[in-house]
Coordinates of C-alpha atoms in Angstrom, one line a residue:
E14 CA 135.8 68.1 40.0
L15 CA 138.0 70.8 41.5
P16 CA 141.2 72.1 39.7
D17 CA 144.5 71.5 41.3
T18 CA 144.9 75.3 42.3
E19 CA 143.5 75.7 45.7
P20 CA 141.4 79.0 46.4
P21 CA 142.9 81.4 49.1
S22 CA 141.7 80.8 52.6
Q23 CA 140.2 84.3 52.8
P24 CA 138.2 86.2 50.2
A25 CA 140.0 89.0 48.5
P26 CA 138.8 92.4 49.7
C27 CA 137.2 94.7 47.4
A28 CA 140.3 97.0 47.2
M29 CA 142.6 94.3 46.2
K30 CA 144.1 94.4 42.7
G31 CA 145.3 91.4 40.7
S32 CA 143.9 87.9 40.1
A33 CA 142.1 86.2 42.9
Y34 CA 140.1 83.1 43.0
M35 CA 137.0 82.5 45.2
S36 CA 134.7 79.6 45.6
L37 CA 131.1 80.3 44.5
P38 CA 129.6 80.3 48.1
E39 CA 132.5 82.8 48.9
V40 CA 131.5 84.9 45.9
K41 CA 127.8 84.9 47.0
A42 CA 128.9 86.0 50.6
H43 CA 131.2 88.7 49.2
L44 CA 128.6 90.1 46.8
Q45 CA 125.9 90.1 49.5
C46 CA 128.2 92.2 51.5
R47 CA 128.5 94.5 48.6
A48 CA 124.8 94.6 48.1
E49 CA 124.3 96.1 51.6
K50 CA 126.7 98.9 50.7
T51 CA 125.2 99.8 47.2
I52 CA 126.4 103.1 45.7
E53 CA 125.5 104.9 42.6
A54 CA 126.3 103.5 39.3
V55 CA 126.1 99.9 40.5
Q56 CA 125.4 97.6 37.6
V57 CA 123.3 94.6 38.4
A58 CA 123.8 91.4 36.1
A59 CA 120.9 89.2 35.3
K60 CA 120.4 86.0 37.2
V61 CA 119.7 83.0 34.9
T62 CA 119.5 79.3 35.3
S63 CA 121.8 78.5 32.2
G64 CA 124.9 80.6 33.3
V65 CA 126.0 83.9 34.5
V66 CA 125.6 87.0 32.5
A67 CA 127.5 90.2 33.4
T68 CA 126.4 93.4 31.6
G69 CA 125.0 91.4 28.8
T70 CA 128.1 89.2 27.9
A71 CA 127.8 85.5 28.1
L72 CA 130.5 84.0 30.2
G73 CA 130.4 80.5 29.1
A74 CA 128.2 77.6 28.1
H75 CA 128.8 75.7 31.4
R76 CA 126.0 75.8 33.9
V77 CA 126.8 77.5 37.3
P78 CA 124.6 78.2 40.3
A79 CA 122.4 81.3 39.9
V80 CA 123.8 84.4 41.7
I81 CA 123.5 88.1 41.3
L82 CA 126.8 90.0 40.6
F83 CA 127.3 93.6 41.7
A84 CA 129.9 95.7 40.1
G85 CA 130.9 99.3 40.9
V86 CA 132.3 102.0 38.7
A87 CA 134.9 99.6 37.7
R88 CA 134.1 96.6 35.4
M89 CA 134.2 93.2 36.7
A90 CA 136.1 91.5 34.0
V91 CA 135.8 87.6 34.0
D92 CA 137.9 85.5 31.6
T93 CA 135.5 83.0 29.8
E94 CA 138.4 80.4 29.3
D95 CA 139.5 80.7 32.8
L96 CA 136.0 80.1 34.0
A97 CA 135.7 77.1 31.8
D98 CA 139.0 75.6 32.9
R99 CA 138.4 76.1 36.5
W100 CA 134.9 74.9 37.0
G101 CA 133.5 76.2 40.4
Y102 CA 135.7 79.1 40.4
I103 CA 135.5 82.7 39.0
A104 CA 138.5 84.8 38.4
V105 CA 138.4 88.4 39.4
P106 CA 141.5 90.2 37.9
Q107 CA 140.6 93.6 39.2
L108 CA 137.8 95.0 41.5
A109 CA 138.1 98.8 42.3
P110 CA 137.0 99.9 45.8
E111 CA 133.6 101.4 46.2
E112 CA 133.3 105.1 45.8
T113 CA 131.8 107.0 48.8
S114 CA 130.5 110.5 49.2
G115 CA 133.3 111.2 51.8
F116 CA 130.7 111.4 54.8
T117 CA 131.5 108.2 56.7
R118 CA 129.6 106.7 59.7
A119 CA 132.0 108.0 62.2
A120 CA 131.6 111.5 60.8
A121 CA 127.9 111.2 61.1
V122 CA 128.2 110.1 64.8
A123 CA 130.6 112.9 65.5
L124 CA 128.1 115.4 64.1
V125 CA 125.2 114.1 66.2
I126 CA 127.3 114.3 69.3
V127 CA 128.3 117.9 68.6
I128 CA 124.8 118.9 67.8
L129 CA 123.5 117.3 71.1
S130 CA 126.3 119.0 73.1
L131 CA 125.4 122.3 71.8
V132 CA 121.7 121.7 72.7
E133 CA 122.6 120.8 76.3
S134 CA 125.0 123.7 76.6
L135 CA 122.3 126.2 75.6
R136 CA 119.3 124.6 77.4
Q137 CA 117.9 126.6 80.3
P138 CA 117.7 125.7 83.1
R139 CA 120.7 123.6 82.6
F140 CA 120.8 119.9 83.6
V141 CA 123.4 118.6 86.1
G142 CA 123.4 115.0 87.4
H143 CA 125.4 111.9 87.6
H144 CA 122.7 109.3 89.3
N145 CA 122.5 107.1 86.2
F146 CA 124.1 106.5 82.8
I147 CA 121.9 108.9 80.9
A148 CA 122.5 111.7 83.5
V149 CA 126.3 111.2 83.1
C150 CA 126.0 111.3 79.3
R151 CA 123.8 114.6 79.4
T152 CA 126.3 116.2 81.8
A153 CA 129.3 115.0 79.6
L154 CA 127.5 116.5 76.5
Q155 CA 126.8 119.7 78.3
L156 CA 130.5 120.1 79.3
L157 CA 131.6 119.4 75.7
G158 CA 129.1 121.9 74.4
D159 CA 130.4 124.6 77.0
V160 CA 133.9 123.9 75.6
L161 CA 132.9 124.3 72.1
L162 CA 130.9 127.5 72.8
I163 CA 133.5 129.4 74.7
P164 CA 134.0 131.8 71.7
Y165 CA 130.3 132.3 71.4
Y166 CA 129.9 133.0 75.4
A167 CA 132.8 135.3 75.1
W168 CA 131.2 137.2 72.2
Q169 CA 127.8 137.2 74.0
G170 CA 129.2 139.4 76.6
P171 CA 127.6 139.9 80.2
E172 CA 124.3 139.0 81.1
Q173 CA 121.8 141.3 82.9
P174 CA 120.6 139.6 86.1
E175 CA 116.9 139.4 86.9
V176 CA 116.3 142.0 89.7
G177 CA 112.8 141.9 91.4
F178 CA 111.7 144.1 94.2
Q179 CA 108.5 146.2 95.2
P180 CA 108.9 149.8 94.0
T181 CA 109.4 151.4 97.4
S182 CA 111.5 154.5 97.6
L183 CA 114.1 152.6 99.8
N184 CA 114.3 149.7 97.4
Q185 CA 114.8 152.0 94.4
E186 CA 117.6 153.8 96.1
L187 CA 119.4 150.7 97.1
V188 CA 119.2 149.1 93.6
A189 CA 120.4 152.5 92.1
A190 CA 123.4 152.4 94.4
C191 CA 124.4 148.8 93.4
P192 CA 126.0 148.9 89.9
S193 CA 127.3 145.4 90.2
L194 CA 123.6 144.1 90.2
R195 CA 123.1 145.3 86.6
S196 CA 125.7 143.2 85.0
Y197 CA 127.3 139.8 85.4
F198 CA 129.8 138.3 83.0
C199 CA 130.2 134.6 83.7
T200 CA 133.7 133.3 83.0
P201 CA 133.4 131.6 79.5
W202 CA 135.6 128.7 80.4
L203 CA 134.0 128.2 83.9
R204 CA 130.3 128.0 82.9
H205 CA 129.9 124.3 83.6
T206 CA 129.3 123.3 87.1
Y207 CA 132.1 120.6 87.2
T208 CA 134.7 123.1 85.8
A209 CA 133.6 125.8 88.3
F210 CA 133.8 123.4 91.3
S211 CA 137.1 122.0 89.9
W212 CA 138.6 125.5 89.6
Y213 CA 137.3 126.2 93.2
T214 CA 138.9 123.1 94.6
F215 CA 142.1 124.0 92.9
L216 CA 142.2 127.5 94.4
E217 CA 141.4 125.8 97.9
L218 CA 144.4 123.6 97.5
L219 CA 146.8 126.1 96.1
P220 CA 148.9 127.5 98.9
L221 CA 149.1 131.0 97.4
H222 CA 145.4 131.3 97.4
N223 CA 144.1 129.5 100.5
R224 CA 146.3 131.1 103.1
P225 CA 144.8 133.7 105.4
E226 CA 145.2 137.3 104.1
H227 CA 144.6 138.9 107.7
K228 CA 145.3 137.9 111.2
L229 CA 142.4 136.0 112.8
R230 CA 141.5 135.8 116.5
R231 CA 139.2 133.0 117.5
Q232 CA 136.8 133.6 120.3
T233 CA 135.1 130.5 121.7
I234 CA 131.6 130.7 123.3
T235 CA 130.4 128.0 125.7
M236 CA 126.8 127.3 125.5
P237 CA 124.7 126.2 128.6
D238 CA 124.8 122.5 127.5
G239 CA 128.6 122.5 127.2
G240 CA 128.8 122.9 123.5
T241 CA 131.0 125.5 121.8
V242 CA 130.6 127.8 118.9
C243 CA 133.4 130.1 117.6
L244 CA 133.8 133.6 116.3
D245 CA 136.8 134.2 114.0
W246 CA 137.6 138.0 114.2
V247 CA 139.8 139.7 111.6
E248 CA 141.9 141.8 113.8
D249 CA 142.9 145.5 113.1
D250 CA 144.2 148.4 115.3
R251 CA 140.9 150.0 116.1
R252 CA 139.1 149.7 119.4
D253 CA 135.9 148.0 119.5
E254 CA 134.1 151.3 120.4
D255 CA 135.5 153.0 117.4
V256 CA 134.1 150.5 114.9
T257 CA 131.3 151.7 112.9
K258 CA 130.6 148.8 110.4
V259 CA 130.7 145.0 111.2
L260 CA 130.1 142.3 108.8
F261 CA 128.8 139.0 110.3
I262 CA 129.5 136.0 108.2
A263 CA 127.5 132.8 108.6
S264 CA 129.6 130.0 107.5
T265 CA 128.6 127.4 104.9
W266 CA 127.7 123.7 105.6
A267 CA 130.7 122.7 107.4
G268 CA 133.0 125.8 106.7
D269 CA 134.9 128.4 108.8
S270 CA 136.6 131.7 108.1
L271 CA 139.1 130.2 105.7
T272 CA 136.8 128.9 103.0
F273 CA 137.0 130.4 99.5
Q274 CA 133.7 132.5 99.9
A275 CA 134.5 133.8 103.4
R276 CA 138.0 134.9 102.5
K277 CA 136.9 136.7 99.4
I278 CA 134.0 138.5 101.0
A279 CA 136.0 139.4 104.0
G280 CA 138.9 140.8 101.9
R281 CA 136.6 143.2 100.0
F282 CA 134.8 144.5 103.2
I283 CA 138.1 144.9 105.0
Q284 CA 139.4 147.2 102.3
D285 CA 136.2 149.2 102.7
G286 CA 136.8 149.8 106.4
W287 CA 134.5 147.1 107.8
R288 CA 135.4 144.8 110.7
V289 CA 134.7 141.2 109.9
V290 CA 133.7 138.2 112.1
T291 CA 132.8 134.6 111.1
M292 CA 130.7 132.2 113.0
V293 CA 131.8 128.6 113.0
K294 CA 129.2 126.0 114.1
R295 CA 129.6 123.2 116.4
G296 CA 131.6 120.4 114.8
C297 CA 132.5 122.3 111.8
G298 CA 135.5 124.1 110.5
L299 CA 137.4 122.4 107.5
R300 CA 140.7 123.9 108.3
M301 CA 140.2 125.6 111.7
A302 CA 138.1 123.0 113.3
N303 CA 135.6 123.5 116.0
P304 CA 135.3 120.0 117.5
L305 CA 132.3 118.7 119.2
T306 CA 132.4 118.9 123.1
T307 CA 129.0 117.4 123.5
E308 CA 126.7 115.1 121.7
R309 CA 124.6 117.7 120.3
T310 CA 125.3 118.7 116.7
F311 CA 124.5 121.9 114.8
T312 CA 121.1 122.2 113.5
L313 CA 119.3 123.4 110.3
D314 CA 117.2 126.2 111.8
I315 CA 118.4 129.0 114.0
D316 CA 118.9 128.2 117.7
E317 CA 120.4 129.6 120.7
D318 CA 123.9 129.2 119.2
L319 CA 123.3 131.8 116.4
H320 CA 121.5 134.2 118.8
A321 CA 124.4 133.9 121.1
C322 CA 127.1 134.8 118.5
I323 CA 125.1 137.8 117.1
D324 CA 124.5 139.0 120.6
E325 CA 128.1 138.7 121.4
V326 CA 129.1 140.6 118.3
A327 CA 126.6 143.4 119.0
R328 CA 127.9 143.6 122.7
C329 CA 131.5 143.9 121.4
C330 CA 130.7 146.7 118.9
P331 CA 127.8 148.6 120.5
R332 CA 128.0 151.6 118.1
A333 CA 128.5 149.7 114.9
F334 CA 126.0 149.2 112.0
L335 CA 125.8 145.1 112.0
A336 CA 125.1 143.5 108.8
G337 CA 125.1 139.8 107.9
V338 CA 125.9 137.8 104.9
G339 CA 125.6 134.0 104.5
V340 CA 126.2 131.4 101.7
S341 CA 124.2 128.3 101.2
K342 CA 123.3 127.0 104.7
G343 CA 124.6 130.1 106.3
A344 CA 122.2 132.2 104.1
M345 CA 119.2 130.0 105.1
E346 CA 120.1 130.7 108.7
L347 CA 120.4 134.4 108.4
R348 CA 117.1 134.6 106.4
S349 CA 115.3 132.6 109.1
Y350 CA 116.9 134.8 111.8
A351 CA 115.7 137.9 110.2
A352 CA 112.2 136.5 109.5
K353 CA 111.7 135.3 113.1
A354 CA 113.2 138.3 114.7
G355 CA 111.3 140.8 112.6
R356 CA 112.0 144.5 113.7
A357 CA 114.0 143.2 116.8
S358 CA 116.6 141.9 114.5
K359 CA 120.1 143.0 115.4
L360 CA 121.3 142.6 111.9
R361 CA 120.2 145.8 110.1
A362 CA 120.6 144.3 106.7
V363 CA 121.2 140.8 105.3
V364 CA 122.5 139.2 102.1
A365 CA 121.5 135.6 101.5
I366 CA 123.5 133.9 98.7
D367 CA 122.0 130.7 97.2
A368 CA 119.6 129.8 99.9
G369 CA 116.7 127.5 99.1
L370 CA 113.2 127.7 100.6
C371 CA 112.7 124.1 101.6
W372 CA 115.3 121.9 103.2
N373 CA 113.5 118.7 102.3
E374 CA 113.3 119.4 98.5
C375 CA 116.9 120.6 98.3
C376 CA 118.2 117.5 100.4
E377 CA 116.1 115.1 98.3
N378 CA 117.4 116.5 95.1
V379 CA 121.0 116.4 96.1
D380 CA 120.8 112.9 97.5
E381 CA 118.9 111.4 94.5
R382 CA 120.5 113.4 91.5
L383 CA 124.1 114.1 92.9
P384 CA 124.8 111.1 95.1
V385 CA 128.7 111.9 95.0
F386 CA 128.2 115.5 96.1
S387 CA 125.7 114.2 98.8
K388 CA 128.4 111.8 100.1
M389 CA 131.1 114.5 100.2
L390 CA 128.8 117.0 102.1
T391 CA 127.8 114.3 104.5
E392 CA 131.4 113.2 105.2
A393 CA 132.4 116.7 106.0
V394 CA 130.0 116.9 109.0
L395 CA 130.1 113.2 109.9
D396 CA 133.7 113.0 110.7
P397 CA 133.5 115.1 114.0
C398 CA 130.6 112.9 115.1
R399 CA 133.0 109.8 114.5
T400 CA 135.8 111.4 116.4
Y401 CA 133.5 112.3 119.4
Q402 CA 131.9 108.8 119.4
S403 CA 135.3 107.0 119.4
K404 CA 136.6 109.5 122.1
Y405 CA 133.7 109.6 124.5
G406 CA 131.6 106.6 123.5
S407 CA 128.4 108.4 122.6
T408 CA 125.2 106.6 122.7
K409 CA 123.0 109.1 121.0
F410 CA 124.5 108.8 117.6
G411 CA 123.2 106.0 115.5
N412 CA 124.9 103.6 113.2
M413 CA 127.3 105.9 111.3
D414 CA 128.4 103.2 109.0
R415 CA 125.2 103.3 107.1
V416 CA 125.2 107.0 106.8
L417 CA 125.6 107.7 103.0
T418 CA 123.4 110.9 102.3
S419 CA 122.5 114.0 104.0
R420 CA 119.1 112.6 105.0
D421 CA 120.9 109.6 106.7
F422 CA 123.0 112.2 108.7
F423 CA 119.8 113.9 109.9
R424 CA 118.2 110.6 110.8
D425 CA 121.1 108.9 112.6
C426 CA 123.2 112.0 114.1
M427 CA 121.5 115.3 114.0
M428 CA 117.9 114.4 115.1
P429 CA 119.0 111.8 117.9
S430 CA 121.5 114.4 119.2
R431 CA 118.7 116.9 119.7
G432 CA 116.2 114.5 120.9
E433 CA 113.9 114.7 117.8
E434 CA 111.7 111.7 117.4
M435 CA 110.2 111.9 114.1
A436 CA 110.6 111.1 110.4
V437 CA 113.1 113.0 108.4
E438 CA 110.6 114.7 106.0
P439 CA 108.5 116.3 108.8
F440 CA 111.8 117.4 110.5
L441 CA 113.0 119.0 107.4
Y442 CA 109.7 120.7 106.6
G443 CA 109.8 122.1 110.0
M444 CA 113.0 123.8 109.3
T445 CA 111.2 125.9 106.5
V446 CA 110.6 129.7 107.7
D447 CA 108.3 131.9 105.9
P448 CA 110.3 134.9 104.6
A449 CA 107.4 137.3 105.1
G450 CA 108.5 138.2 108.4
V451 CA 111.7 139.8 107.3
A452 CA 111.8 143.5 108.5
V453 CA 115.3 144.6 107.3
P454 CA 116.8 145.2 103.7
C455 CA 117.4 141.7 102.5
L456 CA 119.2 140.8 99.2
E457 CA 118.6 137.2 97.8
V458 CA 121.3 136.2 95.3
L459 CA 120.2 133.0 93.3
S460 CA 121.2 131.2 90.1
Y461 CA 119.2 129.2 87.7
N462 CA 122.2 127.1 87.2
D463 CA 122.4 126.1 91.0
T464 CA 123.8 122.7 91.4
L465 CA 122.2 121.8 94.7
I466 CA 119.0 123.6 94.6
P467 CA 116.5 122.3 92.1
A468 CA 115.3 124.7 89.2
N469 CA 111.8 124.9 90.6
C470 CA 112.9 126.0 94.0
V471 CA 115.1 128.6 92.5
A472 CA 112.1 129.9 90.6
D473 CA 109.9 130.0 93.8
A474 CA 112.8 131.7 95.7
S475 CA 113.3 134.3 93.1
R476 CA 109.7 135.5 93.7
M477 CA 110.1 136.2 97.4
H478 CA 110.0 139.9 96.8
T479 CA 106.4 139.7 95.8
V480 CA 105.5 138.6 99.4
N481 CA 107.7 140.9 101.3
K482 CA 108.7 144.6 100.4
N483 CA 112.0 144.4 102.3
I484 CA 113.5 141.7 99.9
I485 CA 115.2 142.3 96.7
N486 CA 115.8 139.3 94.4
V487 CA 118.8 139.0 92.0
T488 CA 118.8 135.9 90.0
T489 CA 121.6 135.1 87.4
R490 CA 121.7 132.3 84.6
G491 CA 125.5 131.9 84.9
G492 CA 127.5 130.7 87.9
T493 CA 126.6 127.8 90.3
H494 CA 126.0 127.2 94.0
G495 CA 127.9 129.5 95.9
L496 CA 130.1 130.5 93.1
R497 CA 130.0 133.3 90.6
F498 CA 133.2 133.4 88.6
S499 CA 133.4 136.6 86.4
G500 CA 135.7 137.8 83.7
W501 CA 138.4 136.0 82.0
D502 CA 140.5 135.8 85.1
G503 CA 137.8 134.0 87.1
E504 CA 137.3 136.8 89.7
C505 CA 134.4 136.2 92.1
W506 CA 131.4 138.5 91.6
L507 CA 129.6 137.9 94.8
P508 CA 131.8 140.1 97.2
S509 CA 131.2 143.1 94.7
C510 CA 127.4 142.8 94.7
T511 CA 127.4 142.1 98.5
L512 CA 129.6 145.2 99.4
D513 CA 127.5 147.4 97.1
F514 CA 124.2 146.4 98.7
L515 CA 125.4 146.5 102.3
K516 CA 127.3 149.7 101.7
A517 CA 124.2 151.3 100.3
A518 CA 122.1 150.1 103.2
Y519 CA 124.6 151.4 105.7
N520 CA 124.6 155.0 104.0
L521 CA 120.8 155.1 103.6
R522 CA 120.3 154.0 107.3
Q523 CA 122.6 156.7 108.4

């Protein structure tokens, strides 16, 4: 028979002070919950069939269901008369909260996250990807670790790049004349790929940074098939016959003379007295577009377009020392040109920045591991094809609505426009050129932290000097694809090492 006083609807929490009444089932549930969080100094009462005994003291003669009572550092005081008067209920005047060591579950989780982030940040080669949930988590942990380790990376100071070359007298003189190749201090707050690309994008969008620093003159070359390629000349007061040094820049994937890399490199060389010219491929140009005039797009390998541009620059400046520099795709084009031309190369020195060895491995890596990056790169070169198709009704281009990756672009746009009838993989493997044919000084700049080139391809490319005495490899651990921010202010390191090498090549060739 229950007493007149009804129990509360909810059991009293452990931290509640004062009298509280709970039914025996609620007591069992409450004590079972406490049993899962047992701490030191927990006192366990005996379970008997004739009553409930807490710390050896009988609570009454009435028989109650058997239950185990748990008490913390505070005593669970139970009034015997109260228990007798209110059969089926137990009065708990005061129950102190459990004591803990101060290390909560949330703190443990936070500690694990911090440790994992530090491991990901210090891992070499570094992981970058967003193709699944685990990849996103690893990339986020790496970003957190890079932020936490900014003081450590600042204290660590500059790294010494890996420089590999065959010990010929020319190579030794070239390396000795390039002090920038001996040290690279990656900006501590721009070590992560996404922070570096975010800063790069910010600089591209900032009006004070992305405006042309020098007056440009565009020269359009019409090819036999009606397609056009462009040369963006940086104008100066000298006559073409008086120019002694010319830098030929092969633009990036879809770039022009106003991209971040082209502007920075051109600025340093102009200060040193070089004339600078940038090639803009068919259907390329992010800010100074060179629209498609035929159904034929640019290609991955060297073709008559590149030869025509280099020949035109050599014709305009016949007495000049002509050197070339390329970033990403432009670097692969110049390396292929130097390898195929051999001693007939009109470029007397080449700098290739972040150029992979195999197109198929690089494209497959980007499409599968970095689908967002792949889509952005594809859209940059796909838009001119859409414009041409809507204007002239092209029949060579395939279904561009299904183009999502770079390999889709090759299959539905580039290969049909050039009459290539094969699978994508053989086509990409056919674009790979053996660097053994390079017969002019060639500096290959790479990074183990490259975003678009897989680590195994970087490792292979960093050993090209073993098969060709004219190649000098420089590989850094910091930086990312096409970007080497240096110092606390984030100044780009690539123009310095490029100028040092080509200036040394010019002086030695003279």
